[in-house]
Amino acid sequence: MTEIEVPGPEPDWESAPSYQGGKRNPALQAGMWEYAASSFRLVAGLSPSLDVLAARLRLDIEQSWEDLGRVEAAMFRVKRIDFALSRLEGNPSPDVFVWVHRAQSDVDTALGILLDALGVGQEAITFRDDGVGGFVDLRSAPRP
């Protein structure tokens, strides 16, 4: 069998993961996290570090990237609910983002299941989805 020779990139092509204003490269590469995150919705933030949360559940943290930079994430399932925890490198806020699968309609139940599995209470939540497209900062809000 003869080996097929593939030419190198064209000299004016930009790197595939980079923004390409001129779109000279026919490929635009996205990180694994960007593809996976489209199946999830952001519902809350947690104050413990991603390393500590992942260690609790013995999760592997994967590294990827998105438009804003490098991302560390762990995707997993607890009681048939798909979750993701992520942390954007360089984000001034230390919050770990909590994502649930878009098919999960009861966010309160999902968060309760996750908090139970993590062994933490509601006080670990730093912000959460307000149900109408925004978020409520719970660090300054009174808690029940």
Coordinates of N, CA and C in Angstrom, one line a residue:
M1 N 0.8 -1.2 0.0 CA 0.0 0.0 0.0 C 0.9 1.2 0.0
T2 N 0.6 2.2 -0.8 CA 1.4 3.4 -0.9 C 0.9 4.4 0.2
E3 N 1.9 5.1 0.7 CA 1.6 6.1 1.7 C 1.1 7.4 1.1
I4 N 0.0 7.9 1.6 CA -0.5 9.2 1.1 C 0.2 10.3 1.8
E5 N 0.7 11.2 1.0 CA 1.4 12.4 1.5 C 0.4 13.5 1.7
V6 N 0.4 14.0 2.9 CA -0.5 15.2 3.3 C 0.4 16.4 3.3
P7 N 0.0 17.4 2.6 CA 0.9 18.7 2.6 C 0.7 19.4 3.9
G8 N 1.7 20.2 4.3 CA 1.6 21.0 5.5 C 0.6 22.1 5.4
P9 N 0.4 22.9 6.4 CA -0.5 24.0 6.4 C -0.1 25.1 5.4
E10 N -1.0 25.8 4.9 CA -0.7 26.9 4.0 C -0.1 28.0 4.8
P11 N 0.9 28.7 4.3 CA 1.6 29.7 5.1 C 0.8 30.8 5.7
D12 N -0.4 31.1 5.2 CA -1.2 32.2 5.7 C -2.3 31.7 6.7
W13 N -2.3 30.4 6.9 CA -3.4 29.9 7.8 C -3.0 30.2 9.3
E14 N -4.1 30.6 10.0 CA -3.9 30.9 11.4 C -4.1 29.5 12.2
S15 N -3.7 29.5 13.5 CA -3.9 28.4 14.3 C -5.4 28.0 14.4
A16 N -5.7 26.8 14.3 CA -7.2 26.4 14.3 C -7.9 26.7 15.6
P17 N -7.3 26.7 16.8 CA -8.0 27.1 18.0 C -8.1 28.6 18.2
S18 N -7.5 29.4 17.3 CA -7.5 30.8 17.5 C -8.7 31.5 16.8
Y19 N -9.1 32.7 17.2 CA -10.1 33.5 16.5 C -9.5 33.8 15.1
Q20 N -10.3 33.6 14.1 CA -9.8 33.8 12.8 C -10.6 34.8 12.1
G21 N -10.2 36.1 12.2 CA -11.0 37.2 11.5 C -11.0 37.0 10.1
G22 N -9.9 36.6 9.5 CA -9.9 36.4 8.0 C -10.3 35.0 7.6
K23 N -10.5 34.1 8.5 CA -11.0 32.7 8.3 C -10.1 32.1 7.2
R24 N -8.8 32.3 7.3 CA -7.9 31.7 6.3 C -7.8 30.2 6.4
N25 N -7.8 29.7 7.7 CA -7.8 28.3 7.9 C -9.2 27.7 7.8
P26 N -9.4 26.6 7.0 CA -10.7 26.1 6.9 C -11.2 25.4 8.2
A27 N -10.4 25.1 9.1 CA -10.7 24.5 10.4 C -10.8 25.5 11.5
L28 N -11.8 25.4 12.3 CA -11.9 26.2 13.6 C -12.0 25.2 14.7
Q29 N -11.1 25.0 15.5 CA -11.1 24.0 16.5 C -11.6 24.5 17.8
A30 N -12.4 23.7 18.5 CA -13.0 24.1 19.8 C -12.5 23.0 20.8
G31 N -12.4 23.4 22.1 CA -12.0 22.4 23.1 C -13.1 21.4 23.4
M32 N -12.7 20.3 24.0 CA -13.7 19.3 24.4 C -14.8 19.9 25.3
W33 N -14.3 20.8 26.2 CA -15.2 21.4 27.2 C -16.3 22.2 26.4
E34 N -15.9 23.0 25.4 CA -16.9 23.8 24.7 C -18.0 22.9 24.1
Y35 N -17.6 21.8 23.5 CA -18.6 20.9 23.0 C -19.5 20.3 24.1
A36 N -18.9 19.8 25.1 CA -19.6 19.2 26.2 C -20.6 20.2 26.9
A37 N -20.1 21.4 27.1 CA -20.8 22.4 27.9 C -22.1 22.8 27.2
S38 N -22.2 22.6 25.9 CA -23.5 22.9 25.2 C -24.6 22.0 25.6
S39 N -24.3 20.9 26.2 CA -25.3 20.0 26.8 C -25.8 20.3 28.2
F40 N -25.0 21.2 28.8 CA -25.3 21.6 30.2 C -25.8 23.1 30.3
R41 N -26.3 23.4 31.5 CA -26.6 24.8 31.8 C -26.1 25.1 33.1
L42 N -25.5 26.3 33.2 CA -24.9 26.8 34.5 C -26.1 27.1 35.5
V43 N -26.0 26.5 36.7 CA -27.0 26.7 37.7 C -26.6 27.3 39.0
A44 N -25.3 27.2 39.3 CA -24.8 27.6 40.6 C -23.3 27.7 40.6
G45 N -22.8 28.3 41.7 CA -21.4 28.4 42.0 C -21.2 27.8 43.4
L46 N -20.0 27.2 43.6 CA -19.6 26.6 44.9 C -18.3 27.2 45.4
S47 N -18.2 27.4 46.7 CA -17.0 28.1 47.2 C -15.8 27.1 47.4
P48 N -16.0 25.8 47.7 CA -14.8 25.0 47.8 C -14.1 24.8 46.4
S49 N -12.8 24.6 46.5 CA -12.0 24.5 45.3 C -12.4 23.2 44.4
L50 N -12.2 23.3 43.1 CA -12.4 22.2 42.3 C -11.6 20.9 42.7
D51 N -10.4 21.1 43.1 CA -9.6 20.0 43.5 C -10.2 19.3 44.7
V52 N -10.7 20.0 45.7 CA -11.3 19.4 46.9 C -12.6 18.7 46.5
L53 N -13.5 19.4 45.7 CA -14.7 18.8 45.3 C -14.5 17.5 44.5
A54 N -13.5 17.5 43.6 CA -13.2 16.3 42.8 C -12.7 15.2 43.6
A55 N -11.8 15.6 44.6 CA -11.3 14.6 45.5 C -12.4 13.9 46.3
R56 N -13.3 14.6 46.7 CA -14.4 14.0 47.5 C -15.1 12.9 46.7
L57 N -15.4 13.1 45.5 CA -16.0 12.1 44.6 C -15.1 11.2 43.8
R58 N -13.8 11.4 44.0 CA -12.8 10.7 43.3 C -12.9 10.9 41.8
L59 N -13.1 12.1 41.4 CA -13.3 12.5 40.0 C -11.9 12.9 39.4
D60 N -11.7 12.6 38.1 CA -10.6 13.1 37.4 C -10.9 14.5 36.8
I61 N -10.0 15.4 37.0 CA -10.2 16.7 36.4 C -9.6 16.8 35.0
E62 N -10.3 17.2 34.0 CA -9.8 17.3 32.7 C -9.5 18.7 32.4
Q63 N -8.5 18.9 31.5 CA -8.2 20.3 31.1 C -8.6 20.5 29.6
S64 N -9.1 21.7 29.3 CA -9.5 22.0 28.0 C -9.4 23.5 27.9
W65 N -10.1 24.1 26.9 CA -10.1 25.5 26.8 C -11.5 26.0 26.2
E66 N -11.7 27.3 26.3 CA -12.9 27.9 25.6 C -12.4 29.3 25.2
D67 N -13.3 30.1 24.7 CA -13.0 31.4 24.2 C -12.2 32.2 25.3
L68 N -12.6 32.1 26.6 CA -12.0 32.9 27.6 C -10.7 32.3 28.2
G69 N -10.3 31.2 27.7 CA -9.0 30.6 28.2 C -9.1 29.1 28.7
R70 N -8.1 28.7 29.4 CA -8.1 27.3 29.9 C -9.2 27.0 30.9
V71 N -9.7 25.8 30.8 CA -10.7 25.4 31.7 C -10.4 24.0 32.3
E72 N -10.6 23.9 33.6 CA -10.6 22.6 34.2 C -12.0 22.2 34.5
A73 N -12.3 20.9 34.2 CA -13.7 20.4 34.4 C -13.7 19.0 34.8
A74 N -14.8 18.6 35.4 CA -15.1 17.2 35.7 C -16.6 17.0 35.4
M75 N -16.8 16.0 34.6 CA -18.2 15.7 34.2 C -18.5 14.3 34.8
F76 N -19.7 14.2 35.4 CA -20.1 12.9 36.1 C -21.6 12.8 36.3
R77 N -22.0 11.7 36.8 CA -23.4 11.4 37.1 C -23.6 11.0 38.5
V78 N -24.6 11.5 39.1 CA -25.1 11.1 40.5 C -26.6 10.9 40.4
K79 N -27.0 9.7 40.8 CA -28.4 9.3 40.8 C -29.1 9.7 39.5
R80 N -28.5 9.3 38.4 CA -29.0 9.5 37.0 C -29.1 11.0 36.6
I81 N -28.4 11.9 37.3 CA -28.4 13.3 36.9 C -27.0 13.6 36.5
D82 N -26.9 14.2 35.3 CA -25.6 14.6 34.8 C -25.2 15.9 35.2
F83 N -24.0 16.0 35.8 CA -23.4 17.2 36.3 C -22.0 17.5 35.7
A84 N -21.6 18.8 35.8 CA -20.3 19.2 35.4 C -19.9 20.2 36.5
L85 N -18.6 20.2 36.9 CA -18.0 21.2 37.7 C -16.9 21.8 36.9
S86 N -16.8 23.1 36.8 CA -15.7 23.7 36.0 C -15.1 24.9 36.7
R87 N -13.9 25.2 36.3 CA -13.2 26.4 36.8 C -12.4 27.0 35.7
L88 N -12.7 28.3 35.4 CA -12.0 29.0 34.3 C -10.7 29.6 34.9
E89 N -9.5 29.2 34.3 CA -8.3 29.7 34.8 C -8.2 31.2 34.6
G90 N -7.8 31.9 35.6 CA -7.6 33.3 35.5 C -8.9 34.1 35.9
N91 N -10.0 33.4 36.2 CA -11.2 34.0 36.6 C -10.9 34.7 38.0
P92 N -11.2 36.0 38.1 CA -10.9 36.6 39.4 C -11.8 36.0 40.6
S93 N -12.9 35.4 40.2 CA -13.8 34.8 41.3 C -13.3 33.4 41.4
P94 N -13.2 32.9 42.6 CA -12.7 31.5 42.8 C -13.8 30.5 42.7
D95 N -15.0 30.9 42.4 CA -16.2 30.0 42.4 C -15.9 28.8 41.4
V96 N -16.4 27.7 41.8 CA -16.5 26.5 40.9 C -17.9 26.5 40.3
F97 N -18.0 26.5 39.0 CA -19.3 26.5 38.4 C -19.9 25.1 38.4
V98 N -21.2 25.1 38.7 CA -22.0 23.9 38.7 C -22.9 23.9 37.5
W99 N -22.9 22.8 36.8 CA -23.7 22.7 35.6 C -24.5 21.4 35.7
V100 N -25.8 21.5 35.2 CA -26.6 20.3 35.1 C -27.0 20.1 33.7
H101 N -27.3 18.9 33.3 CA -27.7 18.6 31.9 C -29.0 19.4 31.6
R102 N -29.1 19.8 30.4 CA -30.3 20.6 30.0 C -31.6 19.9 30.2
A103 N -31.6 18.6 30.1 CA -32.8 17.8 30.3 C -33.3 17.8 31.7
Q104 N -32.5 18.1 32.7 CA -32.9 18.2 34.1 C -33.7 19.4 34.4
S105 N -35.0 19.2 34.7 CA -35.9 20.3 34.9 C -35.9 20.8 36.3
D106 N -35.7 19.9 37.3 CA -35.8 20.3 38.7 C -34.4 20.6 39.3
V107 N -34.0 21.8 39.1 CA -32.6 22.2 39.6 C -32.5 22.1 41.1
D108 N -33.5 22.4 41.8 CA -33.4 22.4 43.3 C -33.1 20.9 43.7
T109 N -33.8 20.0 43.2 CA -33.5 18.6 43.5 C -32.1 18.2 43.1
A110 N -31.7 18.6 41.9 CA -30.4 18.2 41.4 C -29.3 18.8 42.3
L111 N -29.5 20.1 42.7 CA -28.5 20.7 43.6 C -28.5 20.0 44.9
G112 N -29.6 19.6 45.5 CA -29.7 18.9 46.7 C -28.9 17.6 46.7
I113 N -29.1 16.8 45.6 CA -28.4 15.6 45.4 C -26.9 15.8 45.3
L114 N -26.5 16.8 44.6 CA -25.1 17.1 44.4 C -24.5 17.5 45.8
L115 N -25.1 18.4 46.5 CA -24.6 18.8 47.8 C -24.5 17.6 48.8
D116 N -25.5 16.8 48.8 CA -25.4 15.6 49.6 C -24.2 14.7 49.3
A117 N -24.0 14.5 48.0 CA -22.9 13.6 47.5 C -21.6 14.3 47.9
L118 N -21.5 15.6 47.8 CA -20.3 16.3 48.2 C -20.1 16.5 49.7
G119 N -21.1 16.2 50.5 CA -21.0 16.3 51.9 C -21.0 17.8 52.4
V120 N -21.6 18.7 51.6 CA -21.6 20.1 52.1 C -23.1 20.5 52.1
G121 N -23.3 21.7 52.7 CA -24.7 22.2 52.8 C -24.8 23.4 51.9
Q122 N -26.0 24.0 52.0 CA -26.4 25.2 51.1 C -25.4 26.3 51.3
E123 N -24.7 26.4 52.4 CA -23.8 27.5 52.6 C -22.6 27.5 51.7
A124 N -22.4 26.3 51.0 CA -21.3 26.2 50.0 C -21.7 26.9 48.7
I125 N -23.0 27.2 48.5 CA -23.4 27.8 47.2 C -23.1 29.3 47.3
T126 N -22.4 29.8 46.3 CA -22.1 31.3 46.3 C -23.0 32.1 45.4
F127 N -23.5 31.4 44.4 CA -24.5 32.1 43.5 C -25.4 31.0 42.9
R128 N -26.6 31.4 42.5 CA -27.4 30.4 41.8 C -28.3 31.0 40.8
D129 N -28.8 30.2 39.9 CA -29.7 30.6 38.8 C -31.0 31.1 39.5
D130 N -31.5 32.3 39.0 CA -32.7 32.9 39.6 C -33.9 32.4 38.9
G131 N -33.8 31.5 37.9 CA -35.0 30.9 37.2 C -35.5 31.8 36.1
V132 N -35.0 33.0 35.9 CA -35.5 33.9 34.8 C -34.3 34.4 33.9
G133 N -33.2 33.6 33.9 CA -32.1 34.0 33.0 C -31.0 34.8 33.7
G134 N -31.0 34.9 35.0 CA -30.0 35.6 35.7 C -29.5 34.8 36.8
F135 N -28.7 35.4 37.7 CA -28.1 34.7 38.9 C -28.3 35.6 40.1
V136 N -28.4 35.0 41.2 CA -28.4 35.7 42.5 C -27.2 35.4 43.3
D137 N -26.5 36.5 43.7 CA -25.3 36.3 44.5 C -25.7 36.0 46.0
L138 N -25.3 34.9 46.4 CA -25.7 34.5 47.8 C -24.7 34.8 48.9
R139 N -23.6 35.3 48.5 CA -22.5 35.7 49.5 C -23.0 36.8 50.3
S140 N -23.8 37.7 49.8 CA -24.2 38.8 50.6 C -25.7 38.7 51.0
A141 N -26.4 37.8 50.4 CA -27.8 37.6 50.7 C -28.0 36.9 52.0
P142 N -29.0 37.2 52.8 CA -29.3 36.5 54.0 C -29.8 35.1 53.7
R143 N -29.4 34.1 54.5 CA -29.7 32.7 54.2 C -30.8 32.2 55.2
P144 N -31.6 31.3 54.8 CA -32.7 30.8 55.7 C -32.1 30.0 56.9

